[in-house]
C-alpha atoms as one frame of an Amber mdcrd trajectory, in Angstrom:
protein
 -27.776 -16.921 -32.742 -29.936 -19.844 -33.904 -33.232 -20.776 -32.290 -31.922
 -23.874 -30.505 -29.179 -21.996 -28.700 -31.565 -19.167 -27.855 -34.088 -21.595
 -26.370 -31.412 -23.208 -24.218 -30.285 -19.843 -22.842 -33.847 -18.725 -22.192
 -34.631 -21.942 -20.339 -31.593 -21.537 -18.104 -32.373 -17.923 -17.244 -35.992
 -18.705 -16.390 -34.888 -21.712 -14.355 -32.622 -19.510 -12.318 -35.668 -17.741
 -10.975 -34.413 -14.322 -11.924 -36.956 -13.374 -14.524 -34.887 -13.972 -17.662
 -31.512 -12.719 -18.846 -32.518  -9.108 -18.404 -32.250  -9.582 -14.620 -28.548
 -10.324 -15.007 -27.729  -6.635 -15.166 -24.007  -5.914 -15.343 -24.285  -2.250
 -16.313 -23.945  -0.737 -12.836 -23.428   2.887 -11.853 -23.496   5.133  -8.784
 -23.872   8.854  -8.249 -20.546  10.664  -8.713 -19.580  14.024  -7.259 -17.840
  16.286  -9.791 -14.223  17.065  -8.939 -13.630  20.784  -8.174 -11.655  22.679
 -10.790  -9.131  24.148  -8.312  -7.709  23.647  -4.827  -9.216  26.518  -2.823
  -8.891  28.874  -5.829  -5.206  28.028  -6.343  -4.417  27.733 -10.039  -1.061
  26.145 -10.906  -0.002  24.760 -14.249   2.269  22.163 -12.696   2.250  20.011
  -9.579   5.037  19.093  -7.188   3.800  15.497  -7.570   5.646  15.440 -10.877
   8.946  16.008  -9.061  10.894  12.870  -8.207  11.402  12.456  -4.469  15.175
  12.539  -5.014  14.789  16.086  -6.286  12.045  17.145  -3.868  14.084  16.279
  -0.761  17.446  18.024  -0.954  19.052  16.632   2.215  21.574  13.969   1.074
  21.365  12.109   4.390  17.579  11.850   4.078  17.949  10.632   0.489  20.328
   7.921   1.641  17.832   6.785   4.279  14.994   6.630   1.757  17.135   4.670
  -0.707  17.924   2.150   2.011  14.249   1.866   2.959  13.200   1.170  -0.638
  15.803  -1.596  -0.855  15.069  -3.250   2.481  11.598  -2.347   3.799   9.617
  -5.478   4.602   6.192  -4.055   3.705   7.522  -3.100   0.302   9.027  -6.552
  -0.205   5.656  -8.103   0.679   3.941  -5.799  -1.827   6.431  -6.841  -4.523
   5.639 -10.492  -3.844   1.952  -9.653  -4.186   2.736  -8.446  -7.696   4.374
 -11.788  -8.474   1.332 -13.621  -7.125  -0.981 -11.655  -9.388   1.389 -12.100
 -12.324   1.104 -15.878 -11.825  -2.700 -15.541 -11.694  -2.642 -13.862 -15.116
  -0.610 -16.727 -16.564  -3.038 -19.209 -15.007  -6.014 -17.400 -16.536  -4.283
 -17.318 -19.925  -3.703 -21.062 -19.685  -7.403 -21.707 -19.055  -8.181 -20.358
 -22.538  -5.983 -22.990 -24.206  -6.570 -26.729 -24.616  -5.249 -28.893 -21.813
  -3.044 -31.652 -23.258  -1.492 -34.490 -21.287   0.397 -37.705 -21.832  -1.652
 -40.795 -20.999   0.174 -44.068 -20.257  -1.853 -46.928 -18.900  -2.107 -50.668
 -18.652  -4.351 -53.307 -17.137  -5.915 -56.748 -17.421  -9.573 -57.581 -18.000
 -11.408 -60.924 -17.735 -14.989 -61.258 -18.898 -17.306 -63.908 -17.522 -17.666
 -66.842 -19.932 -21.428 -66.716 -19.860 -21.613 -63.098 -20.966 -21.877 -61.561
 -24.359 -18.276 -60.315 -24.216 -16.908 -63.566 -22.783 -18.716 -65.805 -25.261
 -17.751 -63.596 -28.171 -14.078 -63.418 -27.167 -13.840 -67.225 -26.853 -14.635
 -67.618 -30.535 -12.886 -64.520 -31.889  -9.341 -64.382 -33.221  -7.352 -61.466
 -31.894  -4.462 -62.331 -34.219  -4.476 -64.913 -37.024  -4.740 -68.334 -35.393
  -5.011 -66.933 -31.805  -8.259 -66.362 -29.999  -8.780 -63.572 -27.517  -7.019
 -64.504 -24.250  -9.220 -65.189 -21.253  -7.138 -62.700 -19.267  -6.952 -59.835
 -21.741  -4.117 -57.308 -21.244  -4.757 -53.700 -22.313  -1.925 -51.204 -22.833
  -2.295 -47.598 -23.982   0.151 -44.820 -24.853  -1.100 -41.539 -26.244  -2.236
 -37.956 -25.769  -5.430 -36.708 -24.161  -6.795 -33.177 -24.584  -9.701 -31.182
 -23.193 -10.818 -27.709 -24.161 -13.568 -25.478 -22.850 -14.672 -23.261 -25.716
 -15.234 -19.787 -24.324 -18.508 -19.093 -26.106 -19.858 -16.615 -23.540 -16.565
 -14.919 -22.655 -16.355 -16.308 -19.107 -12.702 -17.291 -19.382 -11.800 -14.077
 -21.206 -13.384 -12.030 -18.430 -11.563 -14.059 -15.791  -8.310 -13.365 -17.623
  -9.086  -9.638 -17.832  -9.969  -9.607 -14.134  -6.653 -11.256 -13.263  -4.815
  -8.711 -15.423  -6.614  -5.821 -13.720  -5.756  -7.237 -10.303  -2.137  -7.495
 -11.415  -2.109  -3.841 -12.490  -3.871  -2.894  -9.246  -1.146  -4.664  -7.254
   1.488  -2.606  -9.091  -0.316   0.603  -8.135  -0.702  -0.742  -4.600   3.061
  -1.199  -4.465   3.532   2.357  -5.728   1.288   3.521  -2.902   3.432   1.589
  -0.413   6.496   3.363  -1.824   4.741   6.728  -1.531   3.877   6.092   2.117
   7.340   4.718   2.815   9.102   7.791   1.417   6.781  10.062   3.402   7.137
   8.081   6.638  10.939   8.093   6.487  10.946  11.840   5.811   8.456  12.546
   8.627  10.402  10.544  11.207  13.620  12.139   9.973  12.287  15.667  10.565
  10.896  14.564  13.931  14.391  13.371  14.810  15.914  16.700  13.749  13.342
  18.517  15.862  14.155  16.361  18.893  17.870  17.060  18.401  17.170  20.780
  18.445  14.900  20.415  21.473  17.653  18.549  23.283  20.148  21.293  22.455
  17.720  23.977  23.659  17.049  22.104  26.904  20.763  21.635  27.558  21.447
  25.308  26.925  18.648  26.132  29.351  20.091  23.715  31.918  23.439  25.484
  31.656  21.812  28.873  32.245  19.788  27.466  35.143  22.940  26.074  36.754
  24.552  29.482  36.457  21.477  31.120  37.977  21.439  28.555  40.796  25.083
  29.328  41.584  24.251  33.040  41.731  21.342  32.434  44.111  23.514  30.295
  46.361  26.110  33.046  46.541  23.391  35.601  47.309  22.085  33.357  50.075
  25.520  33.215  51.622  25.668  36.992  51.395  22.241  37.281  53.020  20.533
  38.676  49.909  18.454  35.543  49.224  16.799  32.835  51.277  16.630  29.034
  51.126  13.248  29.147  49.370  14.809  30.893  46.372  17.578  28.281  46.217
  15.014  25.463  46.313  12.912  27.060  43.578  15.893  27.466  41.262  17.033
  23.914  42.015  13.536  22.519  41.357  13.432  24.273  37.984  16.836  22.795
  37.132  15.674  19.296  38.068  12.570  19.699  35.893  14.750  20.611  32.909
  16.999  17.625  33.533  13.930  15.381  33.535  12.928  16.898  30.178  16.427
  16.153  28.895  16.103  12.468  29.714  12.611  12.283  28.256  13.867  13.844
  25.021  16.773  11.373  24.871  14.252   8.530  25.107  12.156  10.041  22.312
  15.278  10.338  20.156  16.113   6.661  20.710  12.551   5.595  19.853  12.425
   7.766  16.734  15.769   6.407  15.542  14.415   2.892  15.983  11.276   3.773
  14.020  13.481   4.886  11.145  15.647   1.774  11.447  12.535  -0.402  11.351
  11.370   1.265   8.146  14.859   0.681   6.746  14.648  -3.013   7.628  17.642
  -2.958   9.948  18.372  -3.409  13.627  18.767  -0.345  15.894  21.766   1.806
  15.097  22.571   5.545  15.032  20.913   7.539  12.265  23.207  10.019  10.536
  21.801  13.573  10.400  22.551  17.249  10.955  20.163  19.074  13.250  20.852
  22.422  11.539  18.907  21.224   8.483  15.647  21.765  10.347  16.006  25.554
  10.168  16.993  25.759   6.510  14.464  27.192   4.102  12.087  24.820   2.355
  13.619  24.645  -1.146  10.555  23.830  -3.216   7.676  26.091  -4.123   4.403
  24.307  -3.385   2.665  23.970  -6.778  -0.648  22.111  -6.658  -1.679  21.652
 -10.283  -5.374  20.893 -10.828  -7.515  18.440  -8.815  -8.230  16.163 -11.788
  -4.514  15.306 -11.896  -5.032  13.394  -8.673  -6.660  10.640 -10.752  -3.408
   9.996 -12.583  -0.882  11.009  -9.912  -2.166   9.181  -6.836  -1.395   5.448
  -6.929  -4.181   4.580  -4.466  -6.752   6.135  -6.828  -5.271   4.302  -9.798
  -5.368   1.093  -7.786  -9.052   1.659  -7.004  -9.699   2.257 -10.710  -8.182
  -1.115 -11.617 -10.178  -2.733  -8.814 -13.362  -1.427 -10.471 -12.304  -2.980
 -13.773 -11.477  -6.280 -12.103 -14.827  -6.393 -10.302 -16.641  -5.627 -13.561
 -14.932  -8.530 -15.329 -15.750 -10.773 -12.366 -19.394  -9.764 -12.708 -19.411
 -10.584 -16.419 -17.829 -13.965 -15.681 -20.470 -14.639 -13.008 -23.170 -13.841
 -15.571 -21.617 -16.211 -18.115 -21.730 -19.017 -15.538 -25.508 -19.230 -16.091
 -24.989 -20.294 -19.700 -23.995 -23.777 -20.937 -20.364 -24.837 -21.000 -19.125
 -26.169 -24.336 -16.322 -28.721 -23.906 -14.376 -30.829 -26.387 -12.329 -33.836
 -25.310 -10.086 -35.864 -27.577  -7.544 -38.657 -27.334  -5.167 -40.275 -29.803
  -2.531 -42.953 -29.260  -1.574 -46.602 -29.559  -3.464 -49.440 -27.870  -2.786
 -53.185 -27.884  -2.902 -56.305 -25.700   0.740 -57.146 -26.418   3.736 -54.789
 -26.323   5.036 -56.104 -29.638   1.845 -54.903 -31.357   1.652 -51.531 -29.521
   3.236 -49.392 -32.212   1.891 -51.196 -35.250   0.186 -48.545 -37.356  -2.583
 -48.210 -38.283  -3.722 -51.455 -36.627  -2.968 -50.284 -33.049  -3.959 -46.643
 -33.603  -6.827 -45.519 -31.321  -8.588 -42.202 -31.035 -11.734 -40.572 -29.714
 -13.418 -37.177 -30.015 -16.366 -35.941 -27.964 -18.164 -32.645 -27.605 -20.424
 -31.845 -24.637 -22.838 -29.064 -23.772 -23.334 -28.828 -20.009 -26.087 -26.514
 -18.792 -26.613 -25.718 -15.083 -30.020 -26.880 -13.838 -29.873 -27.894 -10.182
 -27.426 -25.522  -8.465 -28.781 -22.262  -9.873 -29.221 -20.654  -6.441 -25.474
 -20.910  -5.915 -24.849 -19.251  -9.294 -27.308 -16.513  -8.397 -25.552 -15.965
  -5.062 -22.203 -15.803  -6.845 -23.595 -13.232  -9.292 -25.074 -11.100  -6.478
 -21.747 -11.245  -4.629 -19.877 -10.069  -7.727 -22.452  -7.310  -8.183 -22.000
  -6.104  -4.598 -18.212  -6.239  -5.002 -18.359  -4.006  -8.056 -20.581  -1.454
  -6.339 -18.223  -1.501  -3.333 -15.270  -0.888  -5.664 -17.105   2.071  -7.222
 -17.850   3.613  -3.836 -14.248   3.017  -2.728 -13.012   4.825  -5.840 -15.176
   7.867  -5.099 -14.107   7.776  -1.455 -10.417   7.806  -2.397 -10.915  10.789
  -4.726 -12.714  12.745  -1.996 -10.098  11.765   0.591  -7.252  12.863  -1.707
  -8.827  16.287  -2.292  -9.482  16.770   1.441  -5.891  15.813   2.291  -4.523
  18.407  -0.134  -6.924  21.064   1.127  -6.053  20.376   4.771  -2.309  20.496
   4.196  -2.604  23.644   2.086  -4.420  25.388   4.934  -1.960  23.916   7.426
   1.081  25.270   5.565  -0.453  28.728   5.312  -1.247  28.907   9.033   2.082
  27.395  10.079   3.942  30.073   8.159   2.091  32.781  10.095   2.589  30.973
  13.415   6.273  30.492  12.650   6.774  34.222  12.089   4.998  35.093  15.337
   6.852  32.438  17.319  10.203  33.791  16.125   9.227  37.242  17.323   8.013
  35.840  20.652  11.244  33.848  21.100  13.394  36.911  20.480  11.402  38.943
  23.004  11.646  36.238  25.689  15.387  35.825  25.152  15.771  39.514  25.921
  13.503  39.163  28.950  15.688  36.381  30.363  18.798  38.550  30.143  16.938
  41.542  31.543  15.543  39.540  34.478  19.004  38.266  35.373  20.455  41.787
  35.458  17.489  43.163  37.386  17.710  40.320  39.895  21.409  40.993  40.488
  20.561  44.618  41.261  17.614  43.590  43.475  15.078  45.217  41.153  13.387
  41.900  40.244  12.366  38.912  42.331  13.667  35.413  41.809  10.144  34.377
  40.765  10.350  36.766  37.830  13.682  35.231  36.802  12.188  31.706  37.035
   9.148  32.717  35.005  11.283  34.356  32.314  13.477  31.284  31.963  10.491
  28.928  31.856   8.651  31.032  29.286  11.725  31.279  27.096  12.277  27.526
  27.192   8.656  26.776  26.402   8.567  29.244  23.517  11.772  27.887  21.994
  10.398  24.355  22.160   7.163  25.543  20.570   9.120  27.268  17.798  10.963
  24.029  17.065   7.620  22.195  17.028   6.172  24.676  14.522   9.176  24.259
  12.240   8.828  20.479  12.522   5.162  20.664  11.608   5.999  22.891   8.647
   8.442  20.339   7.252   5.992  17.506   7.836   3.245  19.496   6.100   5.460
  19.829   3.006   5.959  16.050   3.072   2.248  15.358   3.516   1.114  17.671
   0.728   3.689  16.088  -1.599   2.268  12.655  -0.797  -1.337  13.905  -0.958
  -0.745  15.205  -4.489   0.590  11.791  -5.525   4.339  12.311  -5.305   6.997
  10.064  -3.874   6.573   6.814  -5.783   7.991   7.294  -9.295
């Protein structure tokens, strides 16, 4: 760099009040926590995140719902349009690096005062042989004009790189939308299956309660039971019927949640409730925590956001330095259309180079630089936050699956015991060896335990969905 250019740059930096170019620090860093080597001492060579969602979820009706959601979901369509917006921004940034060329067509009339240098000179000057310059002088021009900012300091290149990084970040953001969409459809689907099974359990209980109520009524007529027992059995039946209606409402709302994700108006959702109690087909393989950086689209998006903010910071730094611009024009110019294309007589051209250095508005440039600096640091912290959040999500779901498996086993045992107690209480009541309160309690406990068992199974399915998403699956 020659001394003149160096002096110009030094003067600008000092004028900015920031203590010279060294104050324009773009090499930023924050403290980073090392990623653990394993997930709670689980060592797997592969990860379920590498499995396509079409293979991970084996239920064909669920797969059909997810396919429909990916085609029609409005959030996903908005995300896809965001990609197109950023793609256009990249093209715009690429165009800024090239000369701007335009067609210039113009015309006008000028009249100079007679007692001026131009007017007096024109009155005695021939514009064509034998013809002096007209008093009202037409001026017609047809040609090309070009302007070009030479990217000496890399400002435009950094703006282009920032736009490209934002474009790539929007792609990863769309992948993250797909990941959430697949998981949300699956979660609501398993909630719907659970509600179907709850409804079936409640209706079976209602049938048994009606039978028990009929028995109590007969015993009352025979003098073996009183009106209080009839009322208690009837009240329990009414409570179960209320639960039935509440569950029907939950089913309708859950169906509509699925339909909304699918981008369609309310309609029945095809499913088989028996699927809820089938075995989970996939072995949960976690891989290693560092794979989260490449598997999770939200982390990859944050990584591109860091790159974009870094390029923005470099561009903000370059704004302190002079702009180098070249403008040029070439075309035909004449006062009469018949002379317009006479070459070389009517040929006109101009070339100009300018060096524009910021002097007055340096505080605004400094504010812009500080904003870009804060944005980059924010992007760095967001990246670290997403890594930590991803690891915590996997750890939580891993613990959740382990505990749900134990709870599920115990709940099955409890359900079997209470089923036997219901039958035993009915027989004992018929032989007057148990009170009606014991029958009511047995039926209520059995119903509650069966509903809790269904809830545990639902949570187990949802945990397998969540850990798949937490590991970065569901978007490829």
